[in-house]
PDB file of C-alpha atoms in Angstrom:
ATOM      1  CA  UNK A   1      63.039 -64.791  22.395  1.00  0.00           C
ATOM      2  CA  UNK A   2      60.061 -67.540  20.967  1.00  0.00           C
ATOM      3  CA  UNK A   3      61.248 -69.286  18.130  1.00  0.00           C
ATOM      4  CA  UNK A   4      58.070 -67.748  16.055  1.00  0.00           C
ATOM      5  CA  UNK A   5      56.280 -64.595  16.768  1.00  0.00           C
ATOM      6  CA  UNK A   6      52.598 -63.705  16.217  1.00  0.00           C
ATOM      7  CA  UNK A   7      50.727 -60.714  17.136  1.00  0.00           C
ATOM      8  CA  UNK A   8      47.791 -62.363  19.445  1.00  0.00           C
ATOM      9  CA  UNK A   9      45.087 -60.023  18.219  1.00  0.00           C
ATOM     10  CA  UNK A  10      42.083 -60.095  18.226  1.00  0.00           C
ATOM     11  CA  UNK A  11      41.514 -58.401  15.067  1.00  0.00           C
ATOM     12  CA  UNK A  12      38.312 -57.543  14.719  1.00  0.00           C
ATOM     13  CA  UNK A  13      37.076 -56.583  11.335  1.00  0.00           C
ATOM     14  CA  UNK A  14      33.914 -56.262   9.475  1.00  0.00           C
ATOM     15  CA  UNK A  15      32.884 -58.485   6.401  1.00  0.00           C
ATOM     16  CA  UNK A  16      34.448 -57.384   3.100  1.00  0.00           C
ATOM     17  CA  UNK A  17      37.556 -56.230   4.844  1.00  0.00           C
ATOM     18  CA  UNK A  18      41.174 -56.784   4.017  1.00  0.00           C
ATOM     19  CA  UNK A  19      43.356 -57.966   6.878  1.00  0.00           C
ATOM     20  CA  UNK A  20      47.392 -58.946   7.239  1.00  0.00           C
ATOM     21  CA  UNK A  21      48.561 -61.055   9.543  1.00  0.00           C
ATOM     22  CA  UNK A  22      52.703 -60.900  10.435  1.00  0.00           C
ATOM     23  CA  UNK A  23      54.915 -63.545  11.709  1.00  0.00           C
ATOM     24  CA  UNK A  24      58.408 -63.442  12.602  1.00  0.00           C
ATOM     25  CA  UNK A  25      60.882 -66.415  13.469  1.00  0.00           C
ATOM     26  CA  UNK A  26      64.271 -66.642  14.808  1.00  0.00           C
ATOM     27  CA  UNK A  27      66.111 -69.552  13.389  1.00  0.00           C
ATOM     28  CA  UNK A  28      67.507 -68.268  10.014  1.00  0.00           C
ATOM     29  CA  UNK A  29      67.994 -72.232   9.186  1.00  0.00           C
ATOM     30  CA  UNK A  30      64.455 -72.678   9.330  1.00  0.00           C
ATOM     31  CA  UNK A  31      63.301 -74.332   5.913  1.00  0.00           C
ATOM     32  CA  UNK A  32      59.640 -74.738   5.219  1.00  0.00           C
ATOM     33  CA  UNK A  33      56.764 -72.280   6.398  1.00  0.00           C
ATOM     34  CA  UNK A  34      53.137 -72.835   6.514  1.00  0.00           C
ATOM     35  CA  UNK A  35      50.023 -71.003   7.642  1.00  0.00           C
ATOM     36  CA  UNK A  36      47.367 -73.434   9.721  1.00  0.00           C
ATOM     37  CA  UNK A  37      44.128 -72.225  10.741  1.00  0.00           C
ATOM     38  CA  UNK A  38      42.510 -73.258  13.917  1.00  0.00           C
ATOM     39  CA  UNK A  39      38.715 -73.019  14.698  1.00  0.00           C
ATOM     40  CA  UNK A  40      37.170 -72.592  18.532  1.00  0.00           C
ATOM     41  CA  UNK A  41      37.793 -76.246  20.127  1.00  0.00           C
ATOM     42  CA  UNK A  42      38.858 -77.710  16.691  1.00  0.00           C
ATOM     43  CA  UNK A  43      42.323 -79.388  15.717  1.00  0.00           C
ATOM     44  CA  UNK A  44      45.059 -77.019  13.707  1.00  0.00           C
ATOM     45  CA  UNK A  45      44.108 -77.200   9.738  1.00  0.00           C
ATOM     46  CA  UNK A  46      46.711 -76.560   6.920  1.00  0.00           C
ATOM     47  CA  UNK A  47      45.578 -73.495   5.000  1.00  0.00           C
ATOM     48  CA  UNK A  48      48.450 -72.976   2.928  1.00  0.00           C
ATOM     49  CA  UNK A  49      52.550 -73.480   2.123  1.00  0.00           C
ATOM     50  CA  UNK A  50      54.485 -70.383   2.228  1.00  0.00           C
ATOM     51  CA  UNK A  51      56.716 -70.048  -0.409  1.00  0.00           C
ATOM     52  CA  UNK A  52      59.567 -67.059  -0.826  1.00  0.00           C
ATOM     53  CA  UNK A  53      57.948 -66.016  -4.526  1.00  0.00           C
ATOM     54  CA  UNK A  54      54.541 -65.452  -2.768  1.00  0.00           C
ATOM     55  CA  UNK A  55      51.980 -67.737  -3.435  1.00  0.00           C
ATOM     56  CA  UNK A  56      47.949 -66.821  -3.692  1.00  0.00           C
ATOM     57  CA  UNK A  57      44.918 -69.447  -3.320  1.00  0.00           C
ATOM     58  CA  UNK A  58      41.837 -67.192  -3.776  1.00  0.00           C
ATOM     59  CA  UNK A  59      41.287 -64.692  -1.438  1.00  0.00           C
ATOM     60  CA  UNK A  60      44.695 -65.538   0.424  1.00  0.00           C
ATOM     61  CA  UNK A  61      48.082 -64.643  -0.134  1.00  0.00           C
ATOM     62  CA  UNK A  62      51.081 -65.657   1.640  1.00  0.00           C
ATOM     63  CA  UNK A  63      54.419 -64.069   1.304  1.00  0.00           C
ATOM     64  CA  UNK A  64      57.959 -64.977   3.027  1.00  0.00           C
ATOM     65  CA  UNK A  65      60.998 -62.868   3.281  1.00  0.00           C
ATOM     66  CA  UNK A  66      63.856 -65.069   4.636  1.00  0.00           C
ATOM     67  CA  UNK A  67      66.279 -62.186   5.033  1.00  0.00           C
ATOM     68  CA  UNK A  68      63.901 -60.646   7.510  1.00  0.00           C
ATOM     69  CA  UNK A  69      62.503 -63.863   8.889  1.00  0.00           C
ATOM     70  CA  UNK A  70      59.102 -62.606   8.298  1.00  0.00           C
ATOM     71  CA  UNK A  71      55.893 -64.429   7.014  1.00  0.00           C
ATOM     72  CA  UNK A  72      52.609 -62.646   6.109  1.00  0.00           C
ATOM     73  CA  UNK A  73      49.110 -63.803   5.333  1.00  0.00           C
ATOM     74  CA  UNK A  74      46.649 -61.584   3.823  1.00  0.00           C
ATOM     75  CA  UNK A  75      43.104 -62.131   3.587  1.00  0.00           C
ATOM     76  CA  UNK A  76      40.876 -60.076   0.825  1.00  0.00           C
ATOM     77  CA  UNK A  77      37.142 -59.489   1.074  1.00  0.00           C
ATOM     78  CA  UNK A  78      36.790 -61.230   4.687  1.00  0.00           C
ATOM     79  CA  UNK A  79      34.050 -63.774   5.149  1.00  0.00           C
ATOM     80  CA  UNK A  80      32.393 -64.266   8.369  1.00  0.00           C
ATOM     81  CA  UNK A  81      33.591 -68.032   7.967  1.00  0.00           C
ATOM     82  CA  UNK A  82      37.058 -67.043   8.040  1.00  0.00           C
ATOM     83  CA  UNK A  83      36.618 -66.115  11.929  1.00  0.00           C
ATOM     84  CA  UNK A  84      39.414 -68.283  13.366  1.00  0.00           C
ATOM     85  CA  UNK A  85      42.744 -68.293  14.803  1.00  0.00           C
ATOM     86  CA  UNK A  86      45.842 -68.268  12.325  1.00  0.00           C
ATOM     87  CA  UNK A  87      48.632 -70.058  13.460  1.00  0.00           C
ATOM     88  CA  UNK A  88      51.870 -69.436  11.713  1.00  0.00           C
ATOM     89  CA  UNK A  89      54.474 -72.531  11.365  1.00  0.00           C
ATOM     90  CA  UNK A  90      58.399 -72.823  10.473  1.00  0.00           C
ATOM     91  CA  UNK A  91      59.938 -76.389  10.105  1.00  0.00           C
ATOM     92  CA  UNK A  92      63.409 -76.588  11.474  1.00  0.00           C
ATOM     93  CA  UNK A  93      65.708 -79.784  10.725  1.00  0.00           C
ATOM     94  CA  UNK A  94      66.702 -81.191  13.793  1.00  0.00           C
ATOM     95  CA  UNK A  95      67.723 -84.600  14.967  1.00  0.00           C
ATOM     96  CA  UNK A  96      67.172 -85.974  11.494  1.00  0.00           C
ATOM     97  CA  UNK A  97      63.571 -84.566  10.688  1.00  0.00           C
ATOM     98  CA  UNK A  98      61.909 -81.580   9.792  1.00  0.00           C
ATOM     99  CA  UNK A  99      60.232 -80.643  13.465  1.00  0.00           C
ATOM    100  CA  UNK A 100      57.092 -78.059  13.302  1.00  0.00           C
ATOM    101  CA  UNK A 101      57.223 -75.101  15.460  1.00  0.00           C
ATOM    102  CA  UNK A 102      54.257 -73.149  15.970  1.00  0.00           C
ATOM    103  CA  UNK A 103      53.471 -69.826  16.714  1.00  0.00           C
ATOM    104  CA  UNK A 104      50.766 -69.027  19.109  1.00  0.00           C
ATOM    105  CA  UNK A 105      48.242 -67.803  16.820  1.00  0.00           C
ATOM    106  CA  UNK A 106      46.387 -64.528  15.824  1.00  0.00           C
ATOM    107  CA  UNK A 107      43.067 -64.710  16.490  1.00  0.00           C
ATOM    108  CA  UNK A 108      40.468 -62.888  13.455  1.00  0.00           C
ATOM    109  CA  UNK A 109      36.910 -62.099  14.098  1.00  0.00           C
ATOM    110  CA  UNK A 110      35.056 -61.165  10.872  1.00  0.00           C
ATOM    111  CA  UNK A 111      31.728 -58.848  12.171  1.00  0.00           C
ATOM    112  CA  UNK A 112      28.521 -58.538  10.244  1.00  0.00           C
TER     113      UNK A 112
ATOM    114  CA  UNK B   1      41.975 -94.624   7.630  1.00  0.00           C
ATOM    115  CA  UNK B   2      41.015 -91.759   6.047  1.00  0.00           C
ATOM    116  CA  UNK B   3      42.387 -89.233   8.825  1.00  0.00           C
ATOM    117  CA  UNK B   4      44.116 -89.015  12.166  1.00  0.00           C
ATOM    118  CA  UNK B   5      41.951 -90.994  14.938  1.00  0.00           C
ATOM    119  CA  UNK B   6      42.269 -90.058  18.169  1.00  0.00           C
ATOM    120  CA  UNK B   7      40.569 -91.811  21.255  1.00  0.00           C
ATOM    121  CA  UNK B   8      38.830 -90.598  23.841  1.00  0.00           C
ATOM    122  CA  UNK B   9      37.531 -87.441  22.573  1.00  0.00           C
ATOM    123  CA  UNK B  10      37.158 -86.388  26.232  1.00  0.00           C
ATOM    124  CA  UNK B  11      38.719 -87.685  29.688  1.00  0.00           C
ATOM    125  CA  UNK B  12      38.214 -86.659  33.051  1.00  0.00           C
ATOM    126  CA  UNK B  13      40.275 -88.152  35.745  1.00  0.00           C
ATOM    127  CA  UNK B  14      41.081 -87.695  39.332  1.00  0.00           C
ATOM    128  CA  UNK B  15      44.515 -86.541  40.398  1.00  0.00           C
ATOM    129  CA  UNK B  16      46.969 -89.185  40.885  1.00  0.00           C
ATOM    130  CA  UNK B  17      45.464 -91.456  38.389  1.00  0.00           C
ATOM    131  CA  UNK B  18      47.201 -93.055  34.971  1.00  0.00           C
ATOM    132  CA  UNK B  19      45.635 -92.279  31.859  1.00  0.00           C
ATOM    133  CA  UNK B  20      46.309 -93.388  27.943  1.00  0.00           C
ATOM    134  CA  UNK B  21      45.612 -91.464  25.155  1.00  0.00           C
ATOM    135  CA  UNK B  22      45.282 -93.489  21.812  1.00  0.00           C
ATOM    136  CA  UNK B  23      46.225 -92.353  18.222  1.00  0.00           C
ATOM    137  CA  UNK B  24      46.048 -94.068  15.171  1.00  0.00           C
ATOM    138  CA  UNK B  25      47.329 -92.004  12.357  1.00  0.00           C
ATOM    139  CA  UNK B  26      46.844 -92.477   8.480  1.00  0.00           C
ATOM    140  CA  UNK B  27      47.895 -95.178   7.082  1.00  0.00           C
ATOM    141  CA  UNK B  28      51.382 -95.241   5.489  1.00  0.00           C
ATOM    142  CA  UNK B  29      52.345 -92.034   7.537  1.00  0.00           C
ATOM    143  CA  UNK B  30      55.752 -93.003   9.102  1.00  0.00           C
ATOM    144  CA  UNK B  31      56.013 -89.800  11.037  1.00  0.00           C
ATOM    145  CA  UNK B  32      53.891 -89.086  13.755  1.00  0.00           C
ATOM    146  CA  UNK B  33      53.728 -86.335  16.661  1.00  0.00           C
ATOM    147  CA  UNK B  34      52.110 -85.146  19.472  1.00  0.00           C
ATOM    148  CA  UNK B  35      51.372 -81.892  20.564  1.00  0.00           C
ATOM    149  CA  UNK B  36      49.494 -80.156  23.525  1.00  0.00           C
ATOM    150  CA  UNK B  37      47.341 -76.863  23.888  1.00  0.00           C
ATOM    151  CA  UNK B  38      46.424 -75.718  27.026  1.00  0.00           C
ATOM    152  CA  UNK B  39      43.571 -73.300  27.376  1.00  0.00           C
ATOM    153  CA  UNK B  40      44.093 -69.983  25.000  1.00  0.00           C
ATOM    154  CA  UNK B  41      47.552 -71.269  24.416  1.00  0.00           C
ATOM    155  CA  UNK B  42      49.753 -72.352  21.434  1.00  0.00           C
ATOM    156  CA  UNK B  43      50.919 -75.783  20.534  1.00  0.00           C
ATOM    157  CA  UNK B  44      53.520 -77.284  22.618  1.00  0.00           C
ATOM    158  CA  UNK B  45      55.348 -80.102  20.936  1.00  0.00           C
ATOM    159  CA  UNK B  46      55.935 -83.371  23.036  1.00  0.00           C
ATOM    160  CA  UNK B  47      57.599 -86.187  21.210  1.00  0.00           C
ATOM    161  CA  UNK B  48      58.349 -87.139  17.841  1.00  0.00           C
ATOM    162  CA  UNK B  49      58.199 -90.846  16.197  1.00  0.00           C
ATOM    163  CA  UNK B  50      59.253 -92.086  13.094  1.00  0.00           C
ATOM    164  CA  UNK B  51      58.232 -95.752  12.582  1.00  0.00           C
ATOM    165  CA  UNK B  52      58.134 -97.068  16.064  1.00  0.00           C
ATOM    166  CA  UNK B  53      61.183 -95.112  17.289  1.00  0.00           C
ATOM    167  CA  UNK B  54      61.061 -91.837  18.858  1.00  0.00           C
ATOM    168  CA  UNK B  55      64.272 -89.801  18.042  1.00  0.00           C
ATOM    169  CA  UNK B  56      62.773 -86.538  19.602  1.00  0.00           C
ATOM    170  CA  UNK B  57      61.345 -86.877  22.900  1.00  0.00           C
ATOM    171  CA  UNK B  58      62.573 -83.700  23.766  1.00  0.00           C
ATOM    172  CA  UNK B  59      59.146 -81.736  24.709  1.00  0.00           C
ATOM    173  CA  UNK B  60      57.893 -84.651  27.416  1.00  0.00           C
ATOM    174  CA  UNK B  61      57.475 -82.003  30.413  1.00  0.00           C
ATOM    175  CA  UNK B  62      58.462 -84.879  32.832  1.00  0.00           C
ATOM    176  CA  UNK B  63      59.173 -88.484  33.557  1.00  0.00           C
ATOM    177  CA  UNK B  64      55.532 -89.093  34.075  1.00  0.00           C
ATOM    178  CA  UNK B  65      54.950 -88.808  30.583  1.00  0.00           C
ATOM    179  CA  UNK B  66      55.688 -91.384  28.078  1.00  0.00           C
ATOM    180  CA  UNK B  67      54.585 -92.524  24.647  1.00  0.00           C
ATOM    181  CA  UNK B  68      55.125 -95.588  22.519  1.00  0.00           C
ATOM    182  CA  UNK B  69      54.346 -96.633  18.807  1.00  0.00           C
ATOM    183  CA  UNK B  70      53.991-100.356  17.614  1.00  0.00           C
ATOM    184  CA  UNK B  71      53.803-101.595  14.065  1.00  0.00           C
ATOM    185  CA  UNK B  72      54.780 -98.391  12.886  1.00  0.00           C
ATOM    186  CA  UNK B  73      50.945 -97.194  13.307  1.00  0.00           C
ATOM    187  CA  UNK B  74      48.906 -96.533  16.571  1.00  0.00           C
ATOM    188  CA  UNK B  75      50.558 -94.451  19.596  1.00  0.00           C
ATOM    189  CA  UNK B  76      49.845 -94.299  22.847  1.00  0.00           C
ATOM    190  CA  UNK B  77      50.711 -91.192  25.205  1.00  0.00           C
ATOM    191  CA  UNK B  78      50.825 -92.217  28.688  1.00  0.00           C
ATOM    192  CA  UNK B  79      50.566 -89.652  31.742  1.00  0.00           C
ATOM    193  CA  UNK B  80      51.256 -91.337  35.180  1.00  0.00           C
ATOM    194  CA  UNK B  81      49.989 -89.631  38.435  1.00  0.00           C
ATOM    195  CA  UNK B  82      48.046 -86.908  36.839  1.00  0.00           C
ATOM    196  CA  UNK B  83      48.311 -83.435  37.952  1.00  0.00           C
ATOM    197  CA  UNK B  84      45.807 -80.773  37.464  1.00  0.00           C
ATOM    198  CA  UNK B  85      48.736 -78.784  35.166  1.00  0.00           C
ATOM    199  CA  UNK B  86      48.409 -81.773  32.921  1.00  0.00           C
ATOM    200  CA  UNK B  87      44.708 -80.715  31.808  1.00  0.00           C
ATOM    201  CA  UNK B  88      44.853 -79.651  28.227  1.00  0.00           C
ATOM    202  CA  UNK B  89      44.062 -81.130  24.764  1.00  0.00           C
ATOM    203  CA  UNK B  90      46.510 -83.379  23.456  1.00  0.00           C
ATOM    204  CA  UNK B  91      46.735 -83.164  19.466  1.00  0.00           C
ATOM    205  CA  UNK B  92      48.102 -85.997  17.335  1.00  0.00           C
ATOM    206  CA  UNK B  93      49.330 -85.414  13.816  1.00  0.00           C
ATOM    207  CA  UNK B  94      50.694 -87.629  11.214  1.00  0.00           C
ATOM    208  CA  UNK B  95      52.512 -86.983   7.914  1.00  0.00           C
ATOM    209  CA  UNK B  96      54.784 -88.493   5.279  1.00  0.00           C
ATOM    210  CA  UNK B  97      57.627 -86.840   6.869  1.00  0.00           C
ATOM    211  CA  UNK B  98      57.789 -83.664   5.331  1.00  0.00           C
ATOM    212  CA  UNK B  99      55.420 -80.824   4.706  1.00  0.00           C
ATOM    213  CA  UNK B 100      52.485 -80.291   6.382  1.00  0.00           C
ATOM    214  CA  UNK B 101      50.724 -82.699   8.994  1.00  0.00           C
ATOM    215  CA  UNK B 102      47.338 -83.885   9.432  1.00  0.00           C
ATOM    216  CA  UNK B 103      45.836 -83.591  12.913  1.00  0.00           C
ATOM    217  CA  UNK B 104      43.548 -85.788  14.625  1.00  0.00           C
ATOM    218  CA  UNK B 105      40.642 -83.864  16.729  1.00  0.00           C
ATOM    219  CA  UNK B 106      42.266 -84.476  19.661  1.00  0.00           C
ATOM    220  CA  UNK B 107      41.723 -85.836  23.266  1.00  0.00           C
ATOM    221  CA  UNK B 108      40.425 -83.133  25.754  1.00  0.00           C
ATOM    222  CA  UNK B 109      42.176 -84.006  29.274  1.00  0.00           C
ATOM    223  CA  UNK B 110      40.669 -82.954  32.505  1.00  0.00           C
ATOM    224  CA  UNK B 111      42.599 -83.464  35.794  1.00  0.00           C
ATOM    225  CA  UNK B 112      39.822 -82.747  38.858  1.00  0.00           C
TER     226      UNK B 112
END
């Protein structure tokens, strides 16, 4: 079983739609959680951290359920510029440091 | 520097040749990571540096791969006797040791 699993998509949605991505992780000892965004042929960039209490940044809302080992990202009022691959990332303390483990990503395509 | 700098941005090499990829992390970032990403795939961890030492080399795929870091700054990833399956984007990231990573724009390696 992969350490971090995501639905690869693609999710094809019209502008203005609300879309949700889910992610599960296998190691209950995972400590920190993030969503990264990766545009085509570009490097990943940190989108937002994910906290147990849930957190929001504009149109983006992230949720963490530690009991279910489940992370989500909700994007409201989708824009064309939201088209990208969204990477779910967890950290695990291993060998004296927090190692980032990446999911394979979920592709989002927003169309007019 | 202001960001993570990687060079070269693109490298085409013949099978069997050695290549060196360079990463210049954000000034003051003690942690440095190498990942690789094959076409359409997720990020694969290669190696982690804390200062000049590499406490986690578990992701290096074979003994043809090696990396070093000097002065707690620049890192070089060396691939000897390159094979076609080594073709990928090699991404370097740095961090202060916790939280999110900042990635460089990567080196796209093509082995022909």
